[in-house]
């Protein structure tokens, strides 16, 4: 019946300006970056270039200390140097714990450790000379030396603890990656059938309303195909509404760890407003037939996928010749026309448009009807 409705000419096709979409005009790579790989490899070995970088950093640090002493007043320089050491130590331990930037992390760790060792040696030699000459003014002179030794010990302990945490995280990631389907089709861009979730709604809504709803989802599906110029984008149609036996989610567009949930509406030409309470007004008036459960869907999907960024859009297609206007007052989801949907969703997905996060994609696919 939906084909008959469309063929009668009552449902206008969306008018699109693809040339105005920066993400659509961009030259994308042919293949996406897929994460994770089947096994997360250990960081690459510490190469010669990184070793030379460590030596350079240590040399700069030592020259800076020497220059400050020759200048006479070194208190300010030593304070800055101490803060830099502390910041470097915290940064490298934090990066190591999260398994981020392994080369830079090791470089920073070795630089801080080597500088601390040089400082210990320098202080040790200086105190030895003072002790031998009998010029040590006070026993508290050993405090800086002890502090440096303690600082170095704590840094090494923190590094090893962080290494253990990073190893545990990598092992957990490998175990989860091993459960992913090894035969997945990396070239498949779309999943599901638009309108499939309306098949069981005939008793509630009637044949004509179901046909119109299916047609609205098909129109949106044709729009979502444009996102596939981005190699990491995957489009999913027809998903279960988390925690509900009757409600559904029409579409999801996934790129990296970003998930755009989209609700399709085929409504009369009018001005539609999404107010702060997630109510939809038509021409400033409340109408029982104009509602959405997308806000609740966003909240529940965020709970199911805490590692994903989830946003929502309601796209309104006119069911007769005429203009559709939109007004947005809701902070975390939008009501849009077809052109605005392509613009806003595309711009939001583009920073991760080259990535496929298989964990996020698998979670979304598990929600299919």
C-alpha positions as a LaTeX table, in Angstrom:
\begin{tabular}{lrrr}
\hline
Residue & $x$ (\AA) & $y$ (\AA) & $z$ (\AA) \\
\hline
Unk1 & 0.00 & 0.00 & 0.00 \\
Unk2 & 2.89 & 2.36 & 0.69 \\
Unk3 & 3.95 & 2.16 & $-2.96$ \\
Unk4 & 0.43 & 3.13 & $-4.03$ \\
Unk5 & 0.46 & 6.14 & $-1.71$ \\
Unk6 & 3.81 & 7.32 & $-3.10$ \\
Unk7 & 2.74 & 6.75 & $-6.69$ \\
Unk8 & $-0.27$ & 8.99 & $-6.29$ \\
Unk9 & 2.09 & 11.96 & $-6.07$ \\
Unk10 & 0.89 & 13.16 & $-2.67$ \\
Unk11 & 4.25 & 12.56 & $-0.95$ \\
Unk12 & 6.95 & 14.97 & $-2.18$ \\
Unk13 & 10.55 & 13.81 & $-2.41$ \\
Unk14 & 13.14 & 15.64 & $-0.28$ \\
Unk15 & 14.95 & 18.49 & $-2.02$ \\
Unk16 & 18.63 & 18.23 & $-1.11$ \\
Unk17 & 21.68 & 20.43 & $-1.64$ \\
Unk18 & 24.56 & 17.99 & $-1.26$ \\
Unk19 & 27.08 & 20.51 & $-2.59$ \\
Unk20 & 26.63 & 22.60 & 0.56 \\
Unk21 & 27.65 & 19.71 & 2.85 \\
Unk22 & 31.36 & 19.94 & 3.65 \\
Unk23 & 31.58 & 16.36 & 4.89 \\
Unk24 & 29.99 & 15.11 & 1.65 \\
Unk25 & 32.46 & 17.03 & $-0.55$ \\
Unk26 & 35.47 & 15.82 & 1.41 \\
Unk27 & 37.75 & 13.17 & $-0.12$ \\
Unk28 & 37.54 & 10.13 & 2.17 \\
Unk29 & 39.84 & 7.09 & 2.22 \\
Unk30 & 38.50 & 4.01 & 0.50 \\
Unk31 & 38.70 & 1.76 & 3.55 \\
Unk32 & 38.03 & 2.50 & 7.23 \\
Unk33 & 40.28 & 2.03 & 10.23 \\
Unk34 & 38.79 & $-0.91$ & 12.14 \\
Unk35 & 39.21 & $-1.14$ & 15.91 \\
Unk36 & 39.99 & $-3.35$ & 17.66 \\
Unk37 & 42.09 & $-5.73$ & 15.64 \\
Unk38 & 41.75 & $-9.36$ & 16.63 \\
Unk39 & 44.66 & $-9.02$ & 19.07 \\
Unk40 & 46.02 & $-5.88$ & 20.63 \\
Unk41 & 49.78 & $-6.03$ & 20.13 \\
Unk42 & 52.32 & $-4.86$ & 22.65 \\
Unk43 & 53.71 & $-1.36$ & 22.04 \\
Unk44 & 56.59 & $-1.28$ & 19.53 \\
Unk45 & 60.13 & $-1.52$ & 20.90 \\
Unk46 & 61.92 & 1.60 & 22.03 \\
Unk47 & 63.77 & 2.58 & 18.86 \\
Unk48 & 66.92 & 4.61 & 18.28 \\
Unk49 & 65.09 & 7.83 & 17.47 \\
Unk50 & 63.26 & 7.73 & 20.79 \\
Unk51 & 66.53 & 7.01 & 22.61 \\
Unk52 & 68.12 & 10.05 & 21.02 \\
Unk53 & 65.10 & 12.06 & 22.12 \\
Unk54 & 65.64 & 10.96 & 25.73 \\
Unk55 & 69.30 & 11.95 & 25.62 \\
Unk56 & 68.37 & 15.33 & 24.16 \\
Unk57 & 65.76 & 16.03 & 26.85 \\
Unk58 & 68.14 & 15.03 & 29.64 \\
Unk59 & 70.93 & 17.15 & 28.15 \\
Unk60 & 68.63 & 20.18 & 27.93 \\
Unk61 & 67.56 & 19.65 & 31.55 \\
Unk62 & 71.15 & 19.39 & 32.80 \\
Unk63 & 72.24 & 22.44 & 30.81 \\
Unk64 & 69.29 & 24.37 & 32.21 \\
Unk65 & 70.29 & 23.53 & 35.78 \\
Unk66 & 73.91 & 24.45 & 35.12 \\
Unk67 & 72.93 & 27.75 & 33.51 \\
Unk68 & 70.69 & 28.68 & 36.43 \\
Unk69 & 73.51 & 28.03 & 38.90 \\
Unk70 & 75.98 & 30.07 & 36.87 \\
Unk71 & 73.46 & 32.93 & 36.80 \\
Unk72 & 73.64 & 33.11 & 40.59 \\
Unk73 & 69.94 & 33.01 & 41.56 \\
Unk74 & 68.61 & 29.57 & 40.76 \\
Unk75 & 65.58 & 29.37 & 43.03 \\
Unk76 & 63.08 & 30.34 & 40.34 \\
Unk77 & 64.56 & 28.05 & 37.71 \\
Unk78 & 64.70 & 25.13 & 40.13 \\
Unk79 & 61.05 & 25.66 & 41.07 \\
Unk80 & 60.00 & 25.58 & 37.45 \\
Unk81 & 62.22 & 22.56 & 36.84 \\
Unk82 & 60.72 & 20.74 & 39.83 \\
Unk83 & 57.19 & 21.43 & 38.65 \\
Unk84 & 58.10 & 20.23 & 35.17 \\
Unk85 & 59.47 & 16.99 & 36.61 \\
Unk86 & 56.35 & 16.47 & 38.69 \\
Unk87 & 54.08 & 17.15 & 35.73 \\
Unk88 & 56.09 & 14.81 & 33.54 \\
Unk89 & 55.91 & 12.04 & 36.13 \\
Unk90 & 52.15 & 12.35 & 36.56 \\
Unk91 & 51.60 & 12.49 & 32.81 \\
Unk92 & 53.67 & 9.43 & 31.96 \\
Unk93 & 52.12 & 7.32 & 34.74 \\
Unk94 & 48.62 & 8.38 & 33.67 \\
Unk95 & 49.30 & 7.60 & 30.01 \\
Unk96 & 50.77 & 4.23 & 30.93 \\
Unk97 & 47.77 & 3.31 & 33.07 \\
Unk98 & 45.39 & 4.03 & 30.18 \\
Unk99 & 47.60 & 2.40 & 27.56 \\
Unk100 & 47.79 & 5.63 & 25.55 \\
Unk101 & 50.66 & 6.93 & 23.37 \\
Unk102 & 53.15 & 4.16 & 24.28 \\
Unk103 & 56.17 & 5.72 & 22.54 \\
Unk104 & 55.67 & 9.19 & 23.99 \\
Unk105 & 54.92 & 7.64 & 27.37 \\
Unk106 & 58.16 & 5.67 & 27.47 \\
Unk107 & 60.11 & 8.65 & 26.22 \\
Unk108 & 58.72 & 10.84 & 28.99 \\
Unk109 & 59.29 & 8.20 & 31.66 \\
Unk110 & 62.93 & 7.67 & 30.72 \\
Unk111 & 63.54 & 11.41 & 30.50 \\
Unk112 & 62.10 & 12.05 & 33.97 \\
Unk113 & 63.88 & 9.04 & 35.48 \\
Unk114 & 67.23 & 9.95 & 33.94 \\
Unk115 & 66.93 & 13.56 & 35.09 \\
Unk116 & 66.11 & 12.44 & 38.63 \\
Unk117 & 69.11 & 10.10 & 38.64 \\
Unk118 & 71.37 & 12.91 & 37.48 \\
Unk119 & 69.99 & 15.15 & 40.22 \\
Unk120 & 70.62 & 12.42 & 42.80 \\
Unk121 & 74.20 & 11.99 & 41.62 \\
Unk122 & 74.76 & 15.75 & 41.61 \\
Unk123 & 73.37 & 16.14 & 45.12 \\
Unk124 & 75.28 & 13.12 & 46.35 \\
Unk125 & 78.59 & 14.43 & 45.01 \\
Unk126 & 77.92 & 17.88 & 46.44 \\
Unk127 & 77.11 & 16.57 & 49.92 \\
Unk128 & 80.13 & 14.27 & 49.88 \\
Unk129 & 82.41 & 17.24 & 49.13 \\
Unk130 & 80.82 & 19.25 & 51.93 \\
Unk131 & 81.15 & 16.38 & 54.41 \\
Unk132 & 84.81 & 15.78 & 53.53 \\
Unk133 & 85.64 & 19.47 & 53.77 \\
Unk134 & 83.72 & 19.84 & 57.01 \\
Unk135 & 81.67 & 22.64 & 55.50 \\
Unk136 & 78.23 & 20.97 & 55.85 \\
Unk137 & 76.29 & 23.72 & 57.66 \\
Unk138 & 73.43 & 21.63 & 58.97 \\
Unk139 & 72.29 & 17.97 & 59.01 \\
Unk140 & 69.06 & 19.04 & 57.25 \\
Unk141 & 71.09 & 19.46 & 54.07 \\
Unk142 & 70.42 & 15.77 & 53.41 \\
Unk143 & 66.67 & 16.43 & 53.07 \\
Unk144 & 66.76 & 17.37 & 49.36 \\
Unk145 & 68.78 & 14.26 & 48.61 \\
Unk146 & 66.33 & 12.05 & 50.51 \\
Unk147 & 63.40 & 13.74 & 48.78 \\
Unk148 & 64.85 & 13.04 & 45.35 \\
Unk149 & 65.45 & 9.40 & 46.26 \\
Unk150 & 61.89 & 9.04 & 47.55 \\
Unk151 & 60.49 & 10.76 & 44.47 \\
Unk152 & 62.37 & 8.40 & 42.17 \\
Unk153 & 61.21 & 5.35 & 44.15 \\
Unk154 & 57.59 & 6.49 & 44.04 \\
Unk155 & 57.84 & 7.18 & 40.32 \\
Unk156 & 59.14 & 3.68 & 39.63 \\
Unk157 & 56.46 & 2.12 & 41.82 \\
Unk158 & 53.73 & 4.15 & 40.14 \\
Unk159 & 55.05 & 3.19 & 36.71 \\
Unk160 & 55.01 & $-0.53$ & 37.52 \\
Unk161 & 51.53 & $-0.31$ & 39.04 \\
Unk162 & 50.35 & 1.54 & 35.95 \\
Unk163 & 52.00 & $-1.08$ & 33.74 \\
Unk164 & 50.11 & $-3.83$ & 35.55 \\
Unk165 & 46.85 & $-1.92$ & 35.08 \\
Unk166 & 47.58 & $-1.35$ & 31.39 \\
Unk167 & 48.33 & $-5.05$ & 30.94 \\
Unk168 & 45.07 & $-6.00$ & 32.65 \\
Unk169 & 43.15 & $-3.59$ & 30.41 \\
Unk170 & 44.82 & $-5.02$ & 27.29 \\
Unk171 & 44.03 & $-8.58$ & 28.39 \\
Unk172 & 40.37 & $-7.69$ & 28.99 \\
Unk173 & 40.23 & $-6.01$ & 25.58 \\
Unk174 & 41.74 & $-9.07$ & 23.92 \\
Unk175 & 39.25 & $-11.37$ & 25.62 \\
Unk176 & 36.34 & $-9.23$ & 24.43 \\
Unk177 & 37.82 & $-8.90$ & 20.94 \\
Unk178 & 38.13 & $-12.69$ & 20.75 \\
Unk179 & 34.34 & $-12.95$ & 21.12 \\
Unk180 & 33.71 & $-10.76$ & 18.06 \\
Unk181 & 32.58 & $-12.56$ & 14.93 \\
Unk182 & 35.77 & $-13.31$ & 12.94 \\
Unk183 & 33.72 & $-13.71$ & 9.75 \\
Unk184 & 32.03 & $-10.31$ & 9.86 \\
Unk185 & 31.62 & $-8.55$ & 6.53 \\
Unk186 & 33.71 & $-5.40$ & 6.71 \\
Unk187 & 32.18 & $-4.16$ & 3.45 \\
Unk188 & 28.54 & $-4.30$ & 4.59 \\
Unk189 & 27.34 & $-0.75$ & 5.14 \\
Unk190 & 23.61 & $-1.16$ & 5.92 \\
Unk191 & 21.76 & $-3.59$ & 8.16 \\
Unk192 & 18.05 & $-4.31$ & 8.52 \\
Unk193 & 15.02 & $-3.20$ & 6.53 \\
Unk194 & 13.32 & 0.20 & 6.91 \\
Unk195 & 9.85 & $-0.19$ & 8.42 \\
Unk196 & 10.38 & $-3.77$ & 9.58 \\
Unk197 & 9.50 & $-2.76$ & 13.14 \\
Unk198 & 6.02 & $-1.68$ & 12.00 \\
Unk199 & 4.96 & $-5.11$ & 10.74 \\
Unk200 & 3.40 & $-6.06$ & 14.06 \\
Unk201 & 1.72 & $-2.68$ & 14.55 \\
Unk202 & $-1.20$ & $-3.22$ & 12.14 \\
Unk203 & $-3.76$ & $-3.98$ & 14.89 \\
Unk204 & $-2.86$ & $-0.80$ & 16.78 \\
Unk205 & $-2.42$ & 1.74 & 13.99 \\
Unk206 & $-4.27$ & 0.37 & 10.98 \\
Unk207 & $-3.05$ & $-0.43$ & 7.49 \\
Unk208 & $-2.87$ & 3.11 & 6.14 \\
Unk209 & $-0.96$ & 4.53 & 9.12 \\
Unk210 & 1.48 & 1.63 & 9.05 \\
Unk211 & 1.99 & 2.17 & 5.31 \\
Unk212 & 2.66 & 5.88 & 5.87 \\
Unk213 & 5.07 & 5.11 & 8.71 \\
Unk214 & 6.91 & 2.59 & 6.57 \\
Unk215 & 7.13 & 5.09 & 3.72 \\
Unk216 & 8.54 & 7.72 & 6.08 \\
Unk217 & 11.27 & 5.30 & 7.19 \\
Unk218 & 12.05 & 4.42 & 3.59 \\
Unk219 & 12.45 & 8.11 & 2.72 \\
Unk220 & 14.82 & 8.53 & 5.67 \\
Unk221 & 16.74 & 5.39 & 4.68 \\
Unk222 & 17.40 & 6.89 & 1.25 \\
Unk223 & 18.81 & 9.98 & 2.99 \\
Unk224 & 21.05 & 7.95 & 5.27 \\
Unk225 & 22.72 & 6.32 & 2.26 \\
Unk226 & 24.52 & 9.62 & 1.67 \\
Unk227 & 26.48 & 9.14 & 4.92 \\
Unk228 & 28.13 & 6.08 & 3.40 \\
Unk229 & 30.64 & 8.29 & 1.58 \\
Unk230 & 32.38 & 8.12 & 4.97 \\
Unk231 & 34.11 & 4.70 & 5.07 \\
Unk232 & 33.47 & 4.13 & 8.77 \\
Unk233 & 29.71 & 4.76 & 8.69 \\
Unk234 & 27.31 & 1.87 & 9.24 \\
Unk235 & 23.52 & 2.32 & 9.00 \\
Unk236 & 21.14 & 0.14 & 11.01 \\
Unk237 & 17.36 & 0.05 & 10.46 \\
Unk238 & 14.75 & $-1.27$ & 12.87 \\
Unk239 & 15.95 & $-1.72$ & 16.46 \\
Unk240 & 14.28 & $-2.75$ & 19.66 \\
Unk241 & 13.56 & $-0.02$ & 22.18 \\
Unk242 & 15.56 & $-0.95$ & 25.32 \\
Unk243 & 13.19 & $-2.06$ & 28.08 \\
Unk244 & 10.02 & $-1.93$ & 25.95 \\
Unk245 & 8.11 & $-4.68$ & 24.16 \\
Unk246 & 6.23 & $-2.30$ & 21.85 \\
Unk247 & 8.31 & 0.81 & 21.15 \\
Unk248 & 11.15 & 0.82 & 18.63 \\
Unk249 & 13.98 & 2.90 & 17.21 \\
Unk250 & 13.70 & 3.58 & 13.48 \\
Unk251 & 17.35 & 4.07 & 12.50 \\
Unk252 & 20.87 & 4.35 & 13.88 \\
Unk253 & 23.94 & 5.70 & 12.10 \\
Unk254 & 27.23 & 4.59 & 13.65 \\
Unk255 & 30.73 & 6.00 & 13.07 \\
Unk256 & 33.51 & 5.18 & 15.51 \\
Unk257 & 31.98 & 5.42 & 18.97 \\
Unk258 & 29.29 & 7.89 & 17.89 \\
Unk259 & 25.70 & 6.71 & 17.49 \\
Unk260 & 23.02 & 8.91 & 15.92 \\
Unk261 & 19.50 & 7.67 & 16.69 \\
Unk262 & 16.93 & 8.87 & 14.17 \\
Unk263 & 13.14 & 8.88 & 14.39 \\
Unk264 & 11.26 & 9.24 & 11.08 \\
Unk265 & 7.99 & 11.17 & 10.86 \\
Unk266 & 5.71 & 11.65 & 7.84 \\
Unk267 & 3.52 & 14.54 & 8.95 \\
Unk268 & 1.46 & 17.40 & 7.58 \\
Unk269 & 3.33 & 20.50 & 6.37 \\
Unk270 & 3.44 & 22.79 & 9.42 \\
Unk271 & 5.74 & 24.41 & 11.99 \\
Unk272 & 6.94 & 21.80 & 14.48 \\
Unk273 & 8.62 & 22.69 & 17.76 \\
Unk274 & 10.48 & 20.39 & 20.13 \\
Unk275 & 10.15 & 22.07 & 23.52 \\
Unk276 & 12.42 & 21.68 & 26.59 \\
Unk277 & 10.12 & 18.94 & 27.95 \\
Unk278 & 10.54 & 16.87 & 24.76 \\
Unk279 & 6.99 & 17.58 & 23.64 \\
Unk280 & 6.26 & 18.21 & 19.97 \\
Unk281 & 4.05 & 21.20 & 19.16 \\
Unk282 & 2.42 & 21.72 & 15.77 \\
Unk283 & 1.84 & 25.37 & 14.96 \\
Unk284 & 2.35 & 26.16 & 18.68 \\
Unk285 & $-0.41$ & 23.73 & 19.70 \\
Unk286 & $-0.32$ & 20.35 & 21.43 \\
Unk287 & $-1.76$ & 17.46 & 19.42 \\
Unk288 & $-2.15$ & 13.90 & 20.66 \\
Unk289 & $-0.86$ & 12.36 & 17.44 \\
Unk290 & 2.46 & 14.21 & 17.46 \\
Unk291 & 4.80 & 12.65 & 19.98 \\
Unk292 & 8.11 & 10.84 & 20.20 \\
Unk293 & 9.84 & 8.47 & 22.61 \\
Unk294 & 13.28 & 9.26 & 21.19 \\
Unk295 & 14.43 & 11.10 & 24.32 \\
Unk296 & 13.87 & 8.02 & 26.47 \\
Unk297 & 15.57 & 5.87 & 23.83 \\
Unk298 & 18.67 & 8.08 & 23.95 \\
Unk299 & 18.87 & 7.78 & 27.74 \\
Unk300 & 18.52 & 4.00 & 27.70 \\
Unk301 & 21.00 & 3.45 & 24.89 \\
Unk302 & 23.52 & 5.61 & 26.76 \\
Unk303 & 23.06 & 3.35 & 29.78 \\
Unk304 & 23.56 & 0.23 & 27.67 \\
Unk305 & 26.64 & 1.64 & 25.91 \\
Unk306 & 28.53 & 3.87 & 28.37 \\
Unk307 & 31.54 & 4.06 & 26.05 \\
Unk308 & 29.53 & 5.53 & 23.17 \\
Unk309 & 28.41 & 9.06 & 22.39 \\
Unk310 & 24.69 & 9.00 & 21.63 \\
Unk311 & 22.55 & 11.79 & 20.18 \\
Unk312 & 19.11 & 11.88 & 18.60 \\
Unk313 & 17.30 & 13.56 & 15.71 \\
Unk314 & 13.63 & 13.54 & 14.67 \\
Unk315 & 13.34 & 14.08 & 10.91 \\
Unk316 & 9.98 & 15.33 & 9.60 \\
Unk317 & 8.97 & 14.67 & 6.00 \\
Unk318 & 5.85 & 16.40 & 4.62 \\
Unk319 & 3.04 & 14.02 & 3.67 \\
Unk320 & 1.67 & 16.56 & 1.17 \\
Unk321 & 3.01 & 19.47 & $-0.89$ \\
Unk322 & 4.03 & 22.29 & 1.44 \\
Unk323 & 6.83 & 23.47 & 3.70 \\
Unk324 & 7.90 & 21.98 & 7.02 \\
Unk325 & 9.42 & 24.37 & 9.56 \\
Unk326 & 11.16 & 23.42 & 12.80 \\
Unk327 & 11.97 & 25.11 & 16.11 \\
Unk328 & 14.29 & 23.50 & 18.66 \\
Unk329 & 14.25 & 24.16 & 22.39 \\
Unk330 & 15.40 & 20.74 & 23.65 \\
Unk331 & 19.08 & 20.63 & 24.69 \\
Unk332 & 19.99 & 17.05 & 23.76 \\
Unk333 & 17.94 & 16.08 & 20.71 \\
Unk334 & 16.77 & 17.90 & 17.60 \\
Unk335 & 13.78 & 18.03 & 15.28 \\
Unk336 & 14.92 & 18.67 & 11.69 \\
Unk337 & 14.07 & 18.63 & 8.02 \\
Unk338 & 15.79 & 16.28 & 5.56 \\
Unk339 & 18.50 & 18.78 & 4.56 \\
Unk340 & 19.24 & 19.74 & 8.15 \\
Unk341 & 19.45 & 16.08 & 9.12 \\
Unk342 & 22.19 & 15.50 & 6.57 \\
Unk343 & 24.03 & 18.63 & 7.64 \\
Unk344 & 23.94 & 18.15 & 11.42 \\
Unk345 & 24.40 & 14.39 & 11.62 \\
Unk346 & 27.11 & 14.43 & 8.96 \\
Unk347 & 29.09 & 17.17 & 10.72 \\
Unk348 & 28.81 & 15.33 & 14.04 \\
Unk349 & 29.90 & 11.97 & 12.60 \\
Unk350 & 32.66 & 13.33 & 10.32 \\
Unk351 & 35.48 & 13.46 & 12.96 \\
Unk352 & 35.10 & 9.69 & 13.32 \\
Unk353 & 33.82 & 9.02 & 9.82 \\
Unk354 & 36.90 & 6.95 & 8.96 \\
Unk355 & 36.61 & 4.65 & 12.01 \\
Unk356 & 34.71 & 1.44 & 12.74 \\
Unk357 & 34.47 & 0.65 & 16.46 \\
Unk358 & 33.41 & $-2.98$ & 16.36 \\
Unk359 & 32.35 & $-3.02$ & 20.00 \\
Unk360 & 29.91 & $-0.13$ & 19.52 \\
Unk361 & 28.69 & $-1.51$ & 16.19 \\
Unk362 & 28.10 & $-4.95$ & 17.70 \\
Unk363 & 26.10 & $-3.44$ & 20.57 \\
Unk364 & 23.89 & $-1.57$ & 18.10 \\
Unk365 & 23.42 & $-4.65$ & 15.89 \\
Unk366 & 22.38 & $-6.67$ & 18.94 \\
Unk367 & 19.40 & $-4.31$ & 19.28 \\
Unk368 & 17.97 & $-5.14$ & 15.86 \\
Unk369 & 14.39 & $-6.39$ & 15.66 \\
\hline
\end{tabular}
